[in-house]
Amino acid sequence: MSQGRRQTILVVDDSEMNRSILADMLGDEYEMIEAEDGVEAVAAMQKYGPQISLVLLDMVMPRLDGFGVLKMMNEKHWIEEIPVIMISAESSSTHVERAYSLGVTDFISRPFDALIVHRRVVNTVLLYAKQKKLTDMVAEQMYEKEQRSSLMIDILSHIVEFRNGESGLHVRNVHGLTELLLQRLVQKTDQYNLGPEDISLISTVSALHDIGKIAIDDAILNKPGRLTDEEFAIMKTHTLEGAMLLENLPIHRDEPLVRMAYEICRWHHERYDGRGYPDGLKGEEIPISAQVVALADVYDALTSERVYKKAIPHEKAVAMILDGQCGIFNPLVLECLTDIADSIPGEIGKSGSTNVDKRKIWNLTEEMLRHKEAGASERTLQLLEHERMKYRFFASMSQEIQFEYILSPSMLTVSSWGAEKLGLPETIMDPLFDRMVRKLIDPSDWRGLIEALKQTTPGRPEISYDCMLKLEEESRWYKIVARATWSTDEPPCFTGVLGKAVDIHDSRMRLDTLERLASHDPLTGLLNHAAAKKRIIERLEERRDGKYALVIFDLDHFKSANDEFGHSFGDRVLIHVAEKLRQSIRSGDIAARVGGDEFLIFLDYKGELEVVIRRIFSGFSGAYENFPISLSMGVAQAEVVGTDYDVLFHAADQALYSVKRSGRGRYCFYDRSMNQMFSVISQIDGETEEEENQSIGESMTK
């Protein structure tokens, strides 16, 4: 697009000839953008937005026709800023009425008459330009008035802070956190009937919460140490002093701003449990404005340096508040604090009360001028909040796969960088059924991602989902971070998703490597005992009625391998045995090295266990480099001793000990004849290691 002062026209027509004719007619005066169908038109409007001064829109097109584009422009509210002239040879009253009802400004017919096309384009562009200029003028006046009002409040509150020895940022921080908490509160509940105007008013007036400190003696206000009981009693009077100051104003006492300031000044030190001051209000007797400002005030007091204390880190301050160390607050407001905790440090200092949002004022003014409706301003503010959330979300990302999905019509838009990375076009209709899109993600991950989105709500719209994306070069792990979008209807309706996909492959591989190192024996590559125990317990808890067996075996005369051939040879023997073990078991069985030359197998079975054990045992026969391989093996069955892991392990170990006592080189099943020793082992559960060894020794002697 040109960066000059020429206005921009988007021509949408599936006929290249028609686009060329219109470009010849208008190209000398306007910057021209072309789209060959409705999908490309929507993508262009998403990309260029208000830079487009006019759309010339064909009615009949493939993929997405002119009415589909108009429907999308209405859903996105683009139609309110971008005028549309319809191109059509269709002149039936039904089509014309439908087009006008969807916001079309004018019509031009084919074949084109150059004079008529030029005049209608010029008139439409000039009309909207004048409307925008008028809106800008009124908005600027409203902005200046709002800014002056906020500036005066800031000045007054800073005077209080100057006397109080507090940071000049305190007012801004309380304002910012109050706004964040209230915005989250209205997402969670409609209990308090707060609109955007109420949030703005409470946040602005929060600057006056400590105005009563003007009446407190400097020596008490700025005392570096702990206040005495008498001094604290005086300090507490600042709530009543501030309320009295506002109540005694000679004018404007009934203004909403003054009434709100009175609530906050008087009651921002009340507690939800009724133990606050000055009036001992309890629960919802305390106005929600004072409740939220109280929490914001406490948070900033904790995280700011004062004459009598150092600043406390954000995480600790939040923990102290949630733990009730700084007063008792409304549980719902505490939930809001928890929800926004991660974003507070980055958001709280972004804007002060004097930083009035020009864009918000402009939208409000535009609605007032265009529709003359009282309810329009609230709707505009809601739209603004959606757009601000969307662009703030995308602005925080770089070199990532960014995307937006809209439900109606079903369309996926991918950022240029992301589309190139994935090998996709930037705009895709019906992406859920698109072959290229579905090829990117495994079907199970598709189902998981869709299920995660189904769990979102307007109050909890964010999801995070890890999956593999199949790129042209390789499959890599990505984290999909997304935010579901919802309409402003009652009840809200799901409208789409904003999101990004972040490459986490390298960090995921490093994590997998670390987890493997933590769970596997470094010599043999088998699971270590702790990891095997965890998996076995999980398997037992999944299905306690299964038929399970736990096997423990060790190498006979392994010490001689180390003594005669060295420890390096002994390590190779253990590696050889581990490989034989892998070959002897099924994929679902669990194998581990318990320690030294002792190994463990956990398996489930359906037929005769004896057959399975004999096959595994015989798989180890033979020798390794002339060193004979001989095993002693103990087997415990869950149907005999139960499904407690420790009991199973002790039983298998007892069976192994029985083999060793009788000459080694065979396997043995734990049975009832070992009950005496096993009962002793069960009884000593919880004894010290020394006591346990003594008990086992006594049992063996018997």
XYZ file of C-alpha atoms in Angstrom:
702
model
C 0.000 0.000 0.000
C 1.091 3.526 -0.627
C 2.275 5.479 2.362
C 1.056 8.781 0.817
C -2.144 10.671 1.511
C -4.266 8.922 -1.141
C -7.251 7.028 0.169
C -7.533 3.290 -0.435
C -10.302 1.378 -2.227
C -10.691 -2.407 -2.026
C -12.191 -3.892 -5.215
C -13.744 -7.332 -4.715
C -14.808 -9.109 -7.908
C -14.102 -12.591 -9.287
C -13.761 -11.101 -12.796
C -10.258 -9.807 -13.482
C -11.703 -7.736 -16.333
C -14.122 -5.928 -13.990
C -11.329 -5.251 -11.465
C -9.141 -3.880 -14.242
C -11.890 -1.566 -15.553
C -12.551 -0.140 -12.069
C -8.810 0.280 -11.455
C -8.517 2.250 -14.718
C -11.450 4.467 -13.691
C -10.253 5.200 -10.140
C -6.542 4.404 -10.010
C -5.383 7.953 -10.714
C -7.053 9.282 -7.540
C -7.066 6.320 -5.171
C -4.779 3.531 -4.038
C -6.353 0.265 -5.277
C -6.314 -3.170 -3.585
C -7.832 -6.141 -5.424
C -9.452 -9.349 -4.151
C -10.847 -12.033 -6.430
C -13.382 -13.435 -3.949
C -14.938 -12.872 -0.531
C -12.277 -14.850 1.360
C -9.482 -12.651 0.021
C -11.621 -9.578 0.787
C -12.067 -10.536 4.446
C -8.341 -11.265 4.720
C -7.534 -7.828 3.247
C -9.866 -6.067 5.686
C -8.315 -7.953 8.605
C -4.873 -6.879 7.407
C -5.503 -3.226 6.520
C -8.561 -2.378 8.659
C -9.463 1.345 8.819
C -6.831 2.170 6.170
C -9.458 1.053 3.639
C -11.700 4.013 2.775
C -14.219 2.137 0.603
C -15.095 -1.389 -0.589
C -16.518 -2.026 -4.076
C -18.116 -5.441 -3.579
C -19.413 -7.887 -6.188
C -22.547 -9.782 -5.192
C -21.988 -13.161 -6.912
C -18.598 -14.822 -6.257
C -17.266 -18.319 -5.513
C -16.263 -19.530 -1.995
C -17.748 -16.495 -0.180
C -20.229 -14.223 -1.976
C -20.949 -10.545 -1.385
C -23.663 -11.221 1.200
C -21.243 -13.475 3.102
C -18.693 -10.657 3.156
C -21.326 -8.196 4.403
C -22.383 -10.633 7.122
C -18.752 -10.921 8.234
C -18.314 -7.120 8.176
C -21.360 -6.787 10.421
C -20.150 -9.459 12.854
C -16.735 -7.783 13.052
C -18.360 -4.293 13.049
C -16.135 -3.244 10.149
C -19.258 -2.021 8.338
C -19.452 0.838 10.842
C -16.104 2.252 9.694
C -15.765 1.062 6.079
C -18.501 2.026 3.562
C -19.531 -0.529 0.913
C -20.828 0.059 -2.611
C -22.341 -3.100 -4.098
C -21.514 -4.158 -7.657
C -24.327 -6.119 -9.283
C -26.343 -6.683 -12.411
C -29.062 -8.050 -10.115
C -31.724 -5.384 -9.537
C -34.501 -7.338 -7.801
C -35.967 -5.569 -4.786
C -35.273 -8.596 -2.555
C -31.531 -8.467 -3.213
C -31.402 -4.686 -2.925
C -33.315 -4.656 0.384
C -31.114 -7.408 1.808
C -27.965 -5.541 0.801
C -29.163 -2.282 2.354
C -30.190 -4.115 5.543
C -26.607 -5.400 5.789
C -25.199 -1.895 5.617
C -24.511 -1.227 1.920
C -24.242 2.505 1.201
C -24.941 2.507 -2.562
C -25.114 0.392 -5.739
C -23.359 0.497 -9.094
C -24.454 -1.711 -11.965
C -22.638 -3.423 -14.783
C -21.801 -2.438 -17.437
C -19.969 0.390 -15.657
C -20.650 4.004 -16.470
C -17.398 5.847 -15.676
C -19.126 9.101 -14.657
C -21.638 7.401 -12.332
C -18.980 5.147 -10.757
C -16.659 8.105 -10.135
C -19.368 10.340 -8.663
C -20.774 7.666 -6.308
C -17.306 6.695 -5.105
C -16.300 10.321 -4.472
C -19.576 11.138 -2.691
C -19.336 8.063 -0.433
C -15.679 8.608 0.449
C -16.245 12.335 1.172
C -19.347 11.616 3.288
C -17.489 9.121 5.485
C -14.436 11.402 5.673
C -16.607 14.281 6.966
C -18.310 11.961 9.432
C -14.909 10.810 10.710
C -13.646 14.378 10.967
C -16.711 15.399 12.999
C -16.268 12.357 15.242
C -12.603 13.192 15.754
C -13.414 16.794 16.706
C -16.047 15.812 19.274
C -13.870 12.979 20.595
C -10.915 15.334 21.030
C -13.064 17.717 23.067
C -14.318 14.848 25.237
C -10.768 13.558 25.596
C -9.443 16.924 26.748
C -12.274 17.283 29.259
C -11.692 13.765 30.597
C -7.951 14.325 30.761
C -8.347 17.583 32.713
C -10.702 15.895 35.165
C -8.318 12.985 35.729
C -5.361 15.346 35.971
C -7.000 17.350 38.758
C -7.719 14.148 40.710
C -4.109 13.055 40.233
C -2.772 16.397 41.436
C -4.955 16.325 44.529
C -4.048 12.737 45.381
C -0.346 13.431 44.853
C -0.590 16.268 47.353
C -1.859 13.708 49.864
C 0.979 11.341 48.951
C 3.546 14.099 49.255
C 2.468 14.667 52.852
C 2.273 10.943 53.469
C 5.814 10.220 52.275
C 4.570 7.550 49.847
C 5.751 6.877 46.306
C 4.256 9.060 43.606
C 3.333 5.830 41.792
C 0.940 4.703 44.516
C -2.065 6.430 42.951
C -1.338 5.002 39.525
C -0.714 1.523 40.885
C -3.950 1.475 42.894
C -5.814 2.825 39.854
C -4.300 0.183 37.559
C -4.892 -2.780 39.855
C -8.428 -1.615 40.689
C -9.226 -1.561 36.975
C -7.719 -5.027 36.397
C -9.610 -6.540 39.339
C -12.931 -5.010 38.276
C -12.525 -6.159 34.680
C -11.914 -9.699 35.875
C -14.802 -9.463 38.346
C -17.370 -8.607 35.656
C -16.114 -11.560 33.610
C -16.747 -13.910 36.539
C -20.114 -12.617 37.745
C -22.942 -10.152 37.043
C -23.707 -9.947 40.775
C -22.573 -6.316 41.065
C -24.124 -4.966 37.834
C -20.952 -3.104 36.823
C -20.629 -1.653 33.329
C -17.582 -0.131 31.614
C -18.560 3.328 32.899
C -18.679 2.037 36.491
C -15.239 0.436 36.143
C -13.811 3.661 34.747
C -15.402 5.746 37.512
C -14.276 3.486 40.390
C -10.742 3.241 38.973
C -10.493 7.011 38.589
C -11.930 7.810 42.017
C -9.619 5.259 43.661
C -7.026 8.046 43.527
C -8.912 9.789 46.339
C -9.002 6.857 48.769
C -6.535 8.454 51.230
C -7.560 12.093 50.836
C -8.475 12.166 54.535
C -4.770 11.933 55.434
C -4.597 15.661 54.783
C -6.000 16.031 58.307
C -3.429 13.714 59.966
C -0.360 15.151 61.693
C 2.904 14.851 59.701
C 4.725 13.302 62.654
C 2.300 10.369 62.630
C 2.043 10.086 58.838
C 5.791 9.889 58.301
C 6.870 8.108 61.458
C 9.516 5.545 60.410
C 8.754 3.072 63.204
C 5.684 1.292 64.518
C 2.771 3.511 65.605
C 1.617 3.470 69.220
C -1.993 2.499 69.930
C -2.883 6.188 70.366
C -1.160 7.161 67.112
C -2.829 4.309 65.210
C -6.223 5.414 66.528
C -5.530 8.880 65.108
C -4.334 7.413 61.808
C -7.573 5.444 61.436
C -9.576 8.668 61.491
C -8.386 9.472 57.951
C -11.304 7.398 56.622
C -13.886 9.573 58.374
C -11.958 12.773 57.652
C -11.961 12.021 53.919
C -15.657 11.144 53.919
C -16.496 14.293 55.888
C -14.488 16.440 53.485
C -16.513 15.126 50.546
C -19.830 15.259 52.418
C -19.273 18.923 53.247
C -18.511 20.028 49.697
C -20.554 23.168 48.981
C -21.374 21.967 45.441
C -21.547 18.738 43.416
C -22.213 16.538 46.465
C -24.767 14.485 44.521
C -22.508 13.826 41.541
C -21.771 10.096 40.949
C -18.042 10.782 41.226
C -18.403 12.397 44.661
C -20.741 9.677 45.942
C -18.329 6.990 44.762
C -15.389 8.837 46.327
C -17.288 8.988 49.638
C -17.814 5.178 49.611
C -14.150 4.501 48.901
C -12.742 7.059 51.360
C -14.927 5.914 54.247
C -14.925 2.142 53.783
C -11.667 1.080 52.105
C -10.377 -0.191 55.479
C -13.432 -2.313 56.282
C -12.889 -6.102 56.377
C -15.090 -8.806 54.909
C -15.311 -10.487 58.321
C -16.594 -7.282 59.966
C -13.395 -6.496 61.926
C -12.383 -3.415 59.941
C -12.971 0.273 60.548
C -14.552 2.826 60.904
C -18.034 1.222 60.877
C -17.353 -2.514 61.215
C -19.252 -3.340 58.012
C -19.358 -7.024 57.102
C -19.525 -8.950 53.811
C -21.611 -7.326 51.114
C -22.495 -4.441 53.413
C -19.200 -3.021 52.123
C -19.652 -1.440 48.651
C -17.791 -3.421 45.995
C -15.895 -0.254 45.034
C -14.372 -0.031 48.522
C -13.690 -3.792 48.616
C -11.657 -3.738 45.400
C -9.774 -0.513 46.195
C -8.918 -1.952 49.630
C -7.286 -4.989 48.023
C -5.409 -2.847 45.481
C -4.227 -0.528 48.282
C -2.938 -3.450 50.383
C -1.111 -5.019 47.425
C 0.683 -1.780 46.535
C 1.497 -1.092 50.189
C 3.181 -4.507 50.371
C 5.112 -4.237 47.095
C 6.224 -0.608 47.539
C 9.048 0.726 49.686
C 7.925 2.979 52.523
C 9.741 4.930 55.220
C 9.003 2.139 57.667
C 9.562 -0.967 55.444
C 11.234 -2.502 52.414
C 9.284 -3.600 49.329
C 8.008 -7.196 49.331
C 8.291 -9.256 46.080
C 5.114 -9.666 44.024
C 4.747 -13.436 44.544
C 5.152 -13.164 48.321
C 2.715 -10.233 48.518
C 0.030 -12.197 46.642
C 0.633 -15.238 48.863
C 0.331 -13.118 52.027
C -2.968 -11.603 50.850
C -4.441 -14.980 49.872
C -3.274 -16.445 53.185
C -5.235 -13.815 55.135
C -2.146 -12.174 56.623
C -3.221 -8.701 55.445
C -6.919 -8.738 56.256
C -9.970 -10.716 55.193
C -11.320 -10.019 51.689
C -14.268 -11.120 49.583
C -13.407 -14.668 48.331
C -14.632 -13.735 44.843
C -12.300 -10.711 44.721
C -9.452 -12.948 45.909
C -10.258 -15.335 43.049
C -9.905 -12.369 40.679
C -6.511 -11.582 42.204
C -5.421 -15.189 41.685
C -6.641 -15.161 38.078
C -4.695 -12.010 37.128
C -1.691 -12.485 39.436
C 0.748 -13.375 36.643
C -0.141 -10.282 34.616
C -0.082 -7.712 37.440
C 3.625 -6.758 37.352
C 3.494 -6.127 33.588
C 0.120 -4.389 33.494
C -0.090 -2.300 36.637
C 2.369 0.384 35.560
C 1.293 0.720 31.955
C -1.124 3.583 32.354
C -2.057 6.076 34.970
C -5.351 7.773 35.624
C -4.342 10.713 33.448
C -3.622 8.486 30.469
C -7.116 8.644 28.995
C -7.786 6.186 26.153
C -8.281 8.303 23.026
C -9.466 5.326 20.989
C -12.170 4.566 23.553
C -13.372 8.179 23.479
C -13.373 8.146 19.659
C -15.493 4.998 19.472
C -17.905 6.329 22.061
C -18.319 9.584 20.150
C -18.801 7.795 16.848
C -21.606 5.686 18.279
C -23.307 8.737 19.776
C -23.196 10.642 16.512
C -24.166 7.763 14.280
C -26.918 6.024 16.211
C -28.105 8.494 18.859
C -28.715 5.534 21.176
C -27.998 5.476 24.902
C -26.988 1.807 24.851
C -24.556 2.181 21.979
C -21.682 3.499 24.088
C -21.597 0.380 26.257
C -21.613 -1.877 23.199
C -18.809 0.146 21.627
C -16.712 -0.143 24.777
C -17.214 -3.904 24.772
C -16.118 -4.072 21.136
C -13.135 -1.908 21.938
C -12.140 -4.183 24.803
C -12.284 -7.185 22.476
C -10.122 -5.476 19.855
C -7.663 -4.213 22.477
C -7.347 -7.720 23.948
C -6.815 -9.174 20.467
C -4.088 -6.800 19.360
C -2.326 -6.784 22.752
C -2.270 -10.578 22.556
C -0.715 -10.570 19.088
C 1.631 -7.657 19.806
C 3.307 -9.691 22.557
C 4.384 -12.336 20.049
C 7.136 -12.399 17.455
C 8.478 -15.101 15.165
C 5.635 -17.402 16.197
C 2.810 -19.039 14.286
C -0.093 -16.658 14.948
C -3.626 -17.497 13.902
C -7.271 -16.517 14.173
C -10.218 -18.820 13.605
C -13.745 -17.488 13.181
C -16.736 -19.775 13.424
C -19.081 -18.057 10.985
C -18.134 -18.314 8.219
C -15.639 -21.022 9.191
C -12.297 -19.450 8.287
C -8.698 -19.692 9.509
C -6.272 -16.790 9.067
C -2.576 -17.477 9.670
C 0.164 -14.843 9.976
C 2.482 -14.524 6.970
C 5.444 -15.975 8.866
C 3.337 -18.798 10.247
C 1.769 -19.664 6.883
C 5.212 -19.909 5.290
C 6.464 -22.071 8.166
C 3.510 -24.468 7.908
C 3.318 -24.469 4.114
C -0.277 -23.173 4.180
C -2.095 -20.277 2.491
C -2.730 -17.334 4.827
C -6.531 -17.735 4.583
C -8.318 -21.113 4.610
C -12.059 -21.695 4.446
C -13.520 -24.627 6.439
C -10.139 -25.461 8.013
C -11.543 -28.363 10.050
C -12.178 -30.190 6.768
C -9.132 -28.931 4.884
C -6.748 -31.736 3.893
C -3.575 -29.668 4.363
C -4.617 -28.439 7.820
C -5.715 -31.853 9.080
C -2.445 -33.367 7.837
C -0.543 -31.104 10.246
C -1.944 -32.645 13.432
C -2.568 -36.245 14.461
C -6.328 -37.058 14.763
C -6.002 -37.743 18.508
C -4.436 -34.297 18.997
C -7.228 -32.741 16.937
C -9.749 -34.294 19.294
C -7.760 -33.187 22.344
C -7.472 -29.601 21.083
C -11.176 -29.370 20.248
C -12.091 -30.845 23.639
C -9.891 -28.262 25.382
C -11.668 -25.467 23.502
C -15.054 -26.906 24.483
C -14.072 -26.508 28.135
C -13.505 -22.738 27.789
C -15.966 -20.157 29.096
C -16.163 -16.363 28.769
C -14.622 -16.163 32.256
C -11.889 -18.710 31.515
C -11.205 -18.438 27.777
C -7.497 -19.411 27.663
C -6.122 -22.862 26.858
C -2.644 -24.349 26.459
C -2.141 -27.594 24.530
C 1.067 -29.446 23.559
C 1.119 -31.503 20.358
C 3.286 -32.528 17.407
C 2.968 -30.548 14.162
C 4.010 -32.402 11.017
C 6.040 -29.861 9.061
C 7.645 -30.547 5.701
C 11.129 -30.963 7.200
C 10.213 -32.887 10.367
C 7.616 -33.359 13.084
C 8.207 -31.035 16.020
C 6.583 -30.340 19.391
C 4.589 -27.098 19.606
C 2.679 -25.463 22.442
C -0.621 -24.027 21.242
C -1.678 -21.085 23.417
C -5.123 -19.796 22.504
C -7.973 -17.630 23.727
C -11.570 -18.399 22.817
C -13.656 -15.380 21.791
C -17.290 -14.930 22.770
C -20.113 -12.691 21.636
C -21.644 -10.032 23.878
C -25.051 -11.746 23.681
C -26.848 -13.211 26.704
C -25.930 -15.977 26.985
C -22.570 -15.439 25.223
C -21.888 -17.531 22.121
C -18.543 -18.962 21.046
C -17.324 -17.021 17.982
C -13.761 -18.172 17.391
C -10.198 -18.461 18.627
C -7.118 -16.222 18.735
C -3.830 -17.977 19.289
C -0.247 -18.841 18.594
C 1.837 -21.998 18.228
C 5.272 -21.869 19.875
C 8.068 -24.281 18.963
C 9.001 -26.130 22.184
C 10.657 -29.122 20.501
C 14.188 -28.561 21.801
C 13.095 -27.887 25.376
C 10.688 -30.868 25.240
C 13.508 -33.142 24.054
C 15.782 -31.884 26.822
C 13.034 -32.515 29.358
C 12.424 -36.029 27.995
C 16.157 -36.715 28.230
C 16.279 -35.503 31.826
C 13.207 -37.559 32.731
C 14.777 -40.628 31.134
C 18.013 -40.071 33.034
C 16.056 -39.733 36.258
C 13.986 -42.869 35.663
C 16.460 -45.264 33.990
C 19.521 -47.162 35.124
C 22.532 -45.562 33.351
C 24.366 -48.886 32.792
C 21.637 -51.159 31.424
C 19.069 -48.642 30.170
C 16.320 -50.434 32.118
C 14.059 -48.576 34.520
C 15.508 -47.952 37.964
C 13.675 -49.354 40.986
C 11.930 -46.083 41.974
C 10.530 -45.500 38.469
C 9.460 -49.131 38.108
C 7.709 -49.048 41.487
C 5.753 -45.933 40.475
C 4.587 -47.523 37.200
C 3.672 -50.805 38.884
C 1.589 -49.034 41.540
C -0.230 -47.077 38.801
C -0.923 -50.333 36.928
C -2.219 -52.025 40.082
C -4.511 -49.096 40.905
C -5.932 -49.011 37.363
C -7.297 -52.558 37.617
C -7.067 -54.301 40.970
C -8.902 -57.408 39.773
C -6.198 -58.323 37.204
C -3.844 -61.300 37.443
C -0.369 -59.914 38.155
C 3.009 -61.360 39.043
C 6.175 -59.715 40.332
C 9.495 -61.463 39.664
C 12.853 -60.759 41.317
C 16.033 -62.485 40.152
C 19.752 -62.080 40.527
C 22.869 -63.655 38.984
C 24.433 -66.615 40.710
C 28.114 -66.211 41.567
C 28.247 -62.746 39.977
C 30.901 -61.682 42.476
C 33.328 -64.108 40.839
C 32.891 -62.326 37.492
C 34.106 -59.087 39.077
C 36.814 -60.790 41.118
C 38.272 -62.899 38.272
C 37.756 -60.680 35.205
C 37.363 -57.153 36.654
C 34.453 -54.747 37.108
C 34.433 -53.721 33.443
C 33.703 -57.340 32.500
C 31.073 -57.493 35.250
C 29.347 -54.418 33.748
C 29.272 -56.117 30.327
C 27.675 -59.181 31.882
C 24.934 -56.999 33.412
C 24.335 -55.290 30.057
C 24.094 -58.721 28.396
C 21.554 -59.904 30.987
C 19.508 -56.713 30.552
C 19.349 -57.295 26.790
C 18.275 -60.914 27.331
C 15.606 -59.602 29.715
C 14.230 -57.243 27.067
C 14.014 -60.116 24.595
C 12.174 -62.336 27.082
C 9.305 -60.025 28.048
C 6.363 -58.491 26.218
C 6.045 -54.773 25.368
C 3.523 -54.212 28.167
C 5.660 -55.809 30.879
C 7.804 -53.696 33.219
C 11.490 -54.533 33.693
C 13.993 -52.803 35.979
C 17.399 -53.135 37.525
C 16.841 -53.038 41.277
C 20.507 -52.658 42.084
C 23.792 -54.557 41.728
C 23.008 -57.846 39.933
C 19.337 -57.887 41.016
C 16.540 -57.356 38.461
C 12.740 -57.059 38.569
C 9.903 -58.013 36.194
C 6.218 -57.108 36.553
C 3.702 -58.750 34.225
C 0.054 -59.623 33.880
C -1.100 -62.994 32.594
C -4.229 -64.913 31.652
C -3.232 -68.582 31.374
C -0.768 -70.654 33.369
C 1.866 -68.409 34.970
C 4.249 -71.386 35.232
C 4.540 -71.509 31.431
C 5.404 -67.806 31.230
C 8.006 -67.964 34.005
C 9.635 -71.098 32.556
C 9.967 -69.364 29.155
C 11.528 -66.236 30.717
C 13.854 -68.285 32.928
C 15.083 -70.458 30.070
C 15.847 -67.386 27.950
C 18.878 -66.637 30.120
C 20.603 -70.033 29.754
C 24.079 -70.086 28.246
C 27.251 -68.121 28.870
C 28.765 -64.748 28.176
C 32.423 -64.923 27.040
C 32.857 -68.284 28.852
C 31.215 -66.942 32.020
C 28.184 -69.193 32.731
C 24.909 -67.317 33.214
C 22.834 -68.761 36.037
C 19.810 -67.155 37.716
C 17.951 -67.498 40.999
C 14.376 -66.238 40.671
C 11.504 -65.583 43.060
C 7.905 -65.069 41.921
C 4.946 -63.541 43.807
C 1.342 -63.524 42.545
C -1.134 -60.783 43.393
C -3.961 -63.332 43.722
C -1.958 -64.942 46.549
C -0.638 -61.927 48.503
C -2.763 -58.998 47.249
C -2.041 -55.891 45.189
C 0.023 -53.867 47.653
C 3.390 -53.252 45.965
C 5.536 -53.592 49.077
C 3.824 -56.847 50.007
C 4.345 -58.210 46.483
C 8.003 -57.182 46.515
C 8.666 -58.762 49.917
C 6.922 -61.967 48.856
C 8.976 -62.239 45.638
C 12.106 -61.450 47.608
C 11.189 -64.190 50.113
C 10.720 -66.689 47.294
C 14.133 -65.670 45.889
C 15.711 -66.192 49.308
C 14.127 -69.648 49.450
C 15.833 -70.525 46.122
C 19.210 -69.327 47.366
C 18.904 -71.413 50.538
C 18.214 -74.551 48.493
C 21.134 -74.294 46.067
C 20.430 -71.508 43.479
C 19.921 -71.875 39.729
C 16.115 -72.256 39.683
C 12.882 -70.323 40.217
C 10.388 -70.536 43.067
C 6.808 -69.278 43.558
C 5.862 -67.719 46.856
C 3.232 -69.916 48.554
C 1.446 -70.374 51.869
C 4.308 -72.387 53.313
C 6.229 -69.112 53.596
C 3.380 -67.471 55.542
C 5.248 -67.538 58.849
C 8.114 -65.426 57.529
C 5.787 -63.283 55.456
C 3.572 -62.545 58.471
C 6.628 -61.365 60.362
C 7.567 -59.091 57.493
C 4.025 -57.659 57.453
C 4.070 -57.067 61.201
C 7.351 -55.150 61.093
C 6.099 -52.706 58.486
C 6.961 -49.271 59.888
C 9.810 -50.480 62.148
C 13.304 -49.056 61.849
C 15.675 -50.763 59.420
C 17.690 -52.214 62.301
C 14.540 -53.591 63.979
C 13.285 -54.984 60.694
C 16.524 -56.835 60.012
C 16.437 -58.263 63.549
C 12.834 -59.473 63.098
C 13.628 -61.138 59.749
C 16.674 -62.806 61.288
C 14.598 -64.202 64.125
C 12.018 -65.489 61.650
C 14.686 -67.246 59.603
C 16.111 -68.870 62.752
C 12.703 -70.286 63.568
